[in-house]
Amino acid sequence: MRKLLRHETILAVLVVLALIVLASQSDKFFTLDNILNQGRLMTEVGLIAVIMTFVIVTGGIDLSVGSILGLVAILIGVFWKNMGLPLPMAIGLGLVVGTFAGFINGIIITRFRVPPLIATLGTLALYRGIAEGISEARSVRGYPDWFFVLGQGQVLGVPTQLWLFGIVAVIAAIVLGYTTWGRATYAIGSNETAARFSGLRVDWIKIAIYSSSGFAAALAAAIFVSRVSTTRSDMGAGVELDAITAVVLGGTSIFGGRGTIVGTVLGLILIQALKNGLSLAGVKSDGTIVLIGAVLILTILISNLFHRNGNR
Amino acid sequence: MTAEDAPPFRARRSGLARLFSAYGQEIVIACAILVLFAVVSTINPRFLGANNLNTIVSGNAYIAVAAIGMSMIIITGHIDVSVGALIGVLATISGTLAVSGYPIWFAWIAPVFVGMAVNAVVGVLVAYGRIPSIVVTLGMLSILRGGLVSVTGGAWINNLPPEYQLAQQRLFDIPAPVWFMILFTVLAALWMRHSAFGRSLYAIGGNAEAARAAGIPIERRTVQVFMIHGAIAGLATVLFATQLKIIQSTVPPNLELTIITASVIGGVSILGGTGTVIGSTLAAILFSTIGAAMIFINVSPYWLRAVIGLLILITVLVDMARRNREMRMARR
């Protein structure tokens, strides 16, 4: 437990340092408007990263989330525009499809014993392919105004989706930290065979986690569509790497058994602060990507120096 | 499971069965390619035209070559998700050298050494920094991709000298990339199977602690295998970059995933310790055949990726079913 705290302390110090440096570069950085707006931009990756924490804690990985996001975004548009369903029902169906896509990942991983990296690599291609096939490169626009509340509106002065993210993050933190479900997740990641022999329903828990991952990606899709007012099949491409970066930056071991939601949220904040602060300071977004890569490697390296046995 | 550590009951089997147990995955993929050719050419005979065959294999030979290095990495128990971005960076370096008056041979050879140097850093971070390879290469992916676009500003390289187009050369009417692919695959296969270095990679991937106890310098081998992988990525880059008259500052999306998939479908276990580079090359050919076949039987181009994704999944599931069965048989 002390080890965990250590990584998060390092990360928290980094976040504070980054905030101080970035704030000194631009007056706009520490305004309430800017901070809330950054929260808005963080939500989509954030929702996915929070559930990805569970996936990685079990020792797995889910590369298909970006494709599920794209697929669900397209389906919401098609259900609503081409099939004439009411929009809430279209969104509901989209969430069901996303969850089902995650469920399929879980089945492939648990029933067929395919390593998660390979299984979700396959479904990454499949789900994105289905999205492209359905959309035929057409985008859907013209959503009703009330729908934009989700991605562009505010509730009590805070962006709508930030509330949603907050709720999901708190629930996830409680489940992972304080429930038998959470303990089971860690147990699977530390030693799956032992977890199995302890009578945990390992396969069932994993299927539930991968299904949740699909659900989170679908939820992110609805928010994404609402935020940018349009649907395209290439939405969410590469979001899986952003989410994994945030999770790993947050101290979750890629080999499973270790990690916290708090760490992941800190990782998300650090990445978003860097992106925003640097762009305000005049650095192009590509330069920011370079820095995020370097920060990822350096954070883990420093964290490893503090406890010799490292991130395994 | 390699042929060497196969359980003793296999020795009683016939030669054919032994061949199948050692190269099962390779045979499955080779059969898949043949079936695909047979089916598609009955629907559309033009599919078997020599020109078409050359295009199919030659255009994707660089993926097969890159998959050789990736297979070595995965066999050692690591992964590299940055290789696509690396190929993009190396292509731009090579093209820039070619248009700014350096000798052509230098533009061809530079990617090999730059790739080696970049991956030496990756290898050191993995081996001595004790950072998992997926984390290091995830970071490297951001650094390379972001770095490339900020340096080039997304500009393309035009006006490449005609003699730079290595991939356009032909020998006995077969494009150069195909020759390189075959040459590198054979060399790497022999080297992985018969050299002490190659065997040590299998040993590390199979059981790192046992390998250490056997006196294999794991850290040094890890750095070396990443450097070799970088050099091979450089070779793949040359085949990729010299195909067209322009070099874009982007590579095909998800290139690293395509390369990893080729390795894994080719029979390299993602858990390390097993697999051959012959399989990964065959898998790369299978991918390009599928892509071309879709066009020849008039599948809507929009559904191309879905079909490829589905076929990848089916291949993986069949392969896992086969491995699970073999494991049960071996336990008996």
XYZ file of C-alpha atoms in Angstrom, chain B residues 12-319:
308
model
C 6.819 -41.988 -32.018
C 4.720 -40.110 -34.514
C 5.282 -40.215 -38.254
C 7.364 -37.561 -40.013
C 4.297 -35.818 -41.369
C 2.689 -35.513 -37.941
C 5.942 -34.156 -36.536
C 6.107 -31.573 -39.298
C 2.544 -30.566 -38.533
C 3.108 -30.256 -34.822
C 6.211 -28.102 -35.354
C 4.810 -25.940 -38.150
C 1.056 -26.337 -37.596
C 0.254 -22.657 -37.735
C 2.386 -22.043 -40.828
C 0.636 -24.910 -42.639
C -2.807 -23.618 -41.646
C -2.005 -20.157 -43.026
C -0.440 -21.504 -46.216
C -3.605 -23.561 -46.788
C -5.761 -20.487 -46.102
C -3.824 -18.550 -48.759
C -4.214 -21.394 -51.290
C -7.954 -21.787 -50.612
C -8.424 -18.042 -50.952
C -6.584 -18.043 -54.285
C -8.613 -21.008 -55.544
C -11.971 -19.509 -54.567
C -11.296 -15.987 -55.792
C -9.750 -17.067 -59.096
C -12.781 -19.233 -59.946
C -14.970 -16.161 -59.383
C -12.612 -13.842 -61.239
C -9.801 -15.494 -63.267
C -7.922 -12.207 -63.634
C -6.953 -12.585 -59.971
C -4.222 -15.063 -60.931
C -2.557 -12.729 -63.455
C 1.179 -12.407 -62.838
C 0.964 -8.649 -62.519
C -1.729 -8.872 -59.921
C 0.158 -11.470 -57.881
C 3.221 -9.239 -57.910
C 1.232 -6.216 -56.786
C -0.462 -8.128 -53.988
C 2.739 -9.407 -52.449
C 5.072 -6.550 -53.308
C 2.931 -3.714 -51.937
C 2.794 -5.309 -48.503
C 6.247 -6.878 -48.378
C 7.365 -4.151 -45.972
C 4.745 -5.330 -43.464
C 6.120 -8.873 -43.693
C 9.676 -7.608 -43.187
C 8.698 -5.446 -40.197
C 6.805 -8.419 -38.764
C 10.071 -10.418 -38.721
C 11.561 -7.997 -36.187
C 8.276 -7.803 -34.302
C 8.197 -11.598 -34.037
C 11.656 -11.573 -32.453
C 10.469 -8.951 -29.947
C 7.327 -10.904 -29.068
C 9.218 -14.212 -28.867
C 11.489 -12.559 -26.272
C 8.344 -11.692 -24.295
C 8.083 -8.020 -25.220
C 5.946 -5.890 -27.524
C 6.506 -2.771 -29.627
C 3.536 -0.527 -30.399
C 5.749 2.276 -31.756
C 7.033 0.555 -34.897
C 4.443 2.182 -37.182
C 5.435 5.650 -36.026
C 9.107 4.684 -36.308
C 8.634 3.634 -39.943
C 6.974 7.005 -40.604
C 9.920 8.900 -39.095
C 12.515 6.786 -40.894
C 10.719 7.198 -44.238
C 10.832 10.977 -43.868
C 14.510 10.898 -42.903
C 15.351 8.676 -45.870
C 13.341 10.801 -48.300
C 14.817 14.041 -46.994
C 18.337 12.699 -47.464
C 17.474 11.561 -50.999
C 16.140 14.933 -52.101
C 18.866 16.984 -50.439
C 21.614 15.543 -52.576
C 23.092 12.807 -50.429
C 24.124 9.634 -52.268
C 21.193 7.260 -52.808
C 22.859 4.397 -50.987
C 23.161 6.645 -47.959
C 19.427 7.450 -48.058
C 18.764 3.708 -48.174
C 21.097 2.752 -45.364
C 20.415 5.644 -42.946
C 16.998 4.348 -41.761
C 18.628 1.102 -40.690
C 21.062 2.855 -38.373
C 18.634 5.475 -37.094
C 16.081 2.730 -36.389
C 18.761 0.817 -34.512
C 19.689 3.885 -32.450
C 16.083 4.751 -31.523
C 15.351 1.202 -30.468
C 18.616 1.016 -28.535
C 17.095 3.683 -26.283
C 13.875 1.656 -26.032
C 15.857 -1.490 -25.232
C 17.895 0.217 -22.509
C 14.756 1.642 -20.884
C 13.133 -1.800 -20.953
C 16.168 -3.809 -19.833
C 17.869 -1.480 -17.367
C 15.076 1.018 -16.557
C 12.789 -1.956 -15.861
C 9.832 -0.294 -17.571
C 7.453 -2.723 -19.309
C 8.003 -2.624 -23.073
C 4.378 -1.712 -23.787
C 4.759 1.417 -21.639
C 8.080 2.478 -23.174
C 6.856 1.956 -26.722
C 3.536 3.659 -25.961
C 5.545 6.713 -24.874
C 7.860 6.336 -27.875
C 4.803 6.193 -30.151
C 3.709 9.638 -28.918
C 7.227 11.040 -29.164
C 7.838 9.797 -32.710
C 4.373 10.575 -34.093
C 4.183 14.028 -32.522
C 7.812 14.766 -33.339
C 7.397 13.840 -36.996
C 4.395 16.110 -37.534
C 5.910 19.038 -35.641
C 9.131 18.810 -37.658
C 7.591 18.282 -41.095
C 4.404 20.260 -40.467
C 2.615 17.505 -42.362
C 4.379 18.352 -45.620
C 5.001 15.628 -48.200
C 8.332 14.958 -49.862
C 8.186 15.308 -53.639
C 10.790 15.264 -56.410
C 12.406 12.031 -55.262
C 15.143 11.049 -57.705
C 14.022 8.110 -59.937
C 17.011 5.971 -58.920
C 15.778 6.170 -55.319
C 12.801 3.897 -56.177
C 14.297 0.620 -54.933
C 10.869 -0.989 -54.653
C 10.289 -0.450 -58.393
C 13.283 -2.568 -59.399
C 12.655 -6.056 -60.739
C 14.761 -9.187 -60.988
C 13.459 -12.025 -63.212
C 10.233 -10.003 -63.441
C 9.668 -10.230 -59.688
C 9.667 -6.919 -57.760
C 12.599 -6.227 -55.452
C 10.479 -6.078 -52.252
C 9.401 -9.687 -52.807
C 13.028 -10.799 -53.110
C 13.952 -8.887 -49.964
C 10.996 -10.348 -48.098
C 11.976 -13.911 -49.030
C 15.663 -13.312 -48.326
C 15.113 -11.737 -44.907
C 12.524 -14.325 -43.896
C 14.828 -17.239 -44.748
C 17.861 -15.649 -43.082
C 15.920 -14.733 -39.949
C 14.248 -18.157 -39.772
C 17.595 -19.960 -39.979
C 19.170 -17.566 -37.507
C 16.346 -17.853 -34.981
C 16.358 -21.645 -35.223
C 20.048 -22.470 -35.315
C 22.059 -19.663 -33.727
C 22.766 -19.486 -30.012
C 21.413 -15.942 -30.083
C 18.109 -17.030 -31.603
C 17.694 -19.883 -29.151
C 18.458 -17.533 -26.247
C 15.540 -15.307 -27.330
C 13.177 -18.298 -27.107
C 14.677 -19.148 -23.723
C 14.147 -15.631 -22.344
C 10.577 -15.484 -23.638
C 9.805 -18.973 -22.376
C 11.141 -18.539 -18.867
C 13.282 -15.533 -18.026
C 14.405 -16.867 -14.647
C 15.499 -20.193 -16.130
C 17.304 -18.329 -18.898
C 19.142 -16.225 -16.322
C 20.096 -19.331 -14.377
C 21.426 -20.829 -17.611
C 23.774 -17.873 -17.911
C 22.041 -15.878 -20.625
C 22.725 -12.142 -20.174
C 19.068 -11.115 -20.341
C 19.540 -7.344 -20.193
C 22.128 -7.319 -22.982
C 20.044 -9.658 -25.158
C 16.984 -7.444 -24.662
C 18.828 -4.337 -25.827
C 20.289 -6.298 -28.755
C 16.962 -7.721 -29.916
C 15.375 -4.256 -29.808
C 18.287 -2.897 -31.878
C 17.917 -5.692 -34.431
C 14.185 -5.013 -34.558
C 14.964 -1.322 -35.182
C 17.361 -2.205 -37.996
C 14.751 -4.481 -39.594
C 12.167 -1.689 -39.267
C 14.696 0.455 -41.167
C 14.857 -2.137 -43.956
C 11.054 -2.300 -44.028
C 11.011 1.493 -44.271
C 13.158 1.449 -47.391
C 10.736 -0.991 -49.064
C 7.801 1.183 -47.950
C 9.241 4.586 -48.827
C 10.617 3.726 -52.255
C 7.300 2.452 -53.633
C 5.851 5.804 -54.674
C 7.133 9.087 -56.046
C 6.149 10.869 -52.850
C 6.649 10.264 -49.138
C 3.859 11.361 -46.829
C 4.503 12.323 -43.250
C 1.940 9.737 -42.164
C 1.885 5.955 -42.377
C -1.189 3.772 -42.900
C -3.342 4.044 -39.743
C -2.794 1.300 -37.173
C 0.320 0.082 -39.017
C 1.822 -1.174 -35.739
C -1.317 -3.179 -35.035
C -1.200 -4.726 -38.533
C 2.415 -5.742 -37.963
C 1.712 -7.166 -34.507
C -1.306 -9.028 -35.867
C 0.789 -10.533 -38.674
C 3.271 -11.829 -36.108
C 0.607 -13.241 -33.837
C -1.572 -14.780 -36.548
C 1.667 -16.269 -37.880
C 1.884 -18.320 -34.721
C 3.998 -16.194 -32.389
C 2.435 -16.552 -28.957
C 1.857 -13.155 -27.379
C 3.059 -14.736 -24.136
C 6.520 -15.186 -25.651
C 8.740 -18.194 -26.086
C 7.249 -19.698 -29.239
C 6.657 -18.971 -32.921
C 8.569 -18.588 -36.158
C 9.198 -15.729 -38.580
C 8.025 -17.893 -41.507
C 4.538 -17.809 -40.023
C 4.512 -14.026 -39.700
C 5.567 -13.578 -43.323
C 2.848 -15.978 -44.486
C 0.317 -14.085 -42.369
C 1.351 -10.773 -43.941
C 0.856 -12.340 -47.398
C -2.530 -13.657 -46.257
C -3.616 -10.129 -45.235
C -2.639 -8.597 -48.538
C -4.316 -11.468 -50.419
C -7.533 -10.920 -48.473
C -7.431 -7.194 -49.215
C -6.896 -7.777 -52.937
C -9.452 -10.596 -53.077
C -12.160 -8.317 -51.662
C -11.633 -5.953 -54.575
C -11.700 -8.758 -57.151
C -14.986 -10.222 -55.913
C -16.560 -6.769 -55.700
C -17.014 -6.435 -51.965
C -17.880 -2.823 -51.144
C -14.639 -1.076 -50.151
C -16.455 0.300 -47.122
C -16.794 -3.220 -45.725
C -13.166 -4.160 -46.399
C -11.927 -3.614 -42.865
C -14.894 -5.379 -41.301
C -14.239 -8.480 -43.409
C -10.517 -8.423 -42.627
C -11.273 -7.969 -38.932
C -13.683 -10.886 -38.978
C -11.157 -13.119 -40.754
C -8.448 -12.158 -38.255
C -10.774 -13.088 -35.397
C -11.744 -16.411 -36.982
C -8.068 -17.269 -37.571
C -7.277 -16.428 -33.942
C -10.179 -18.500 -32.617
C -9.278 -21.514 -34.802
C -5.666 -21.186 -33.711
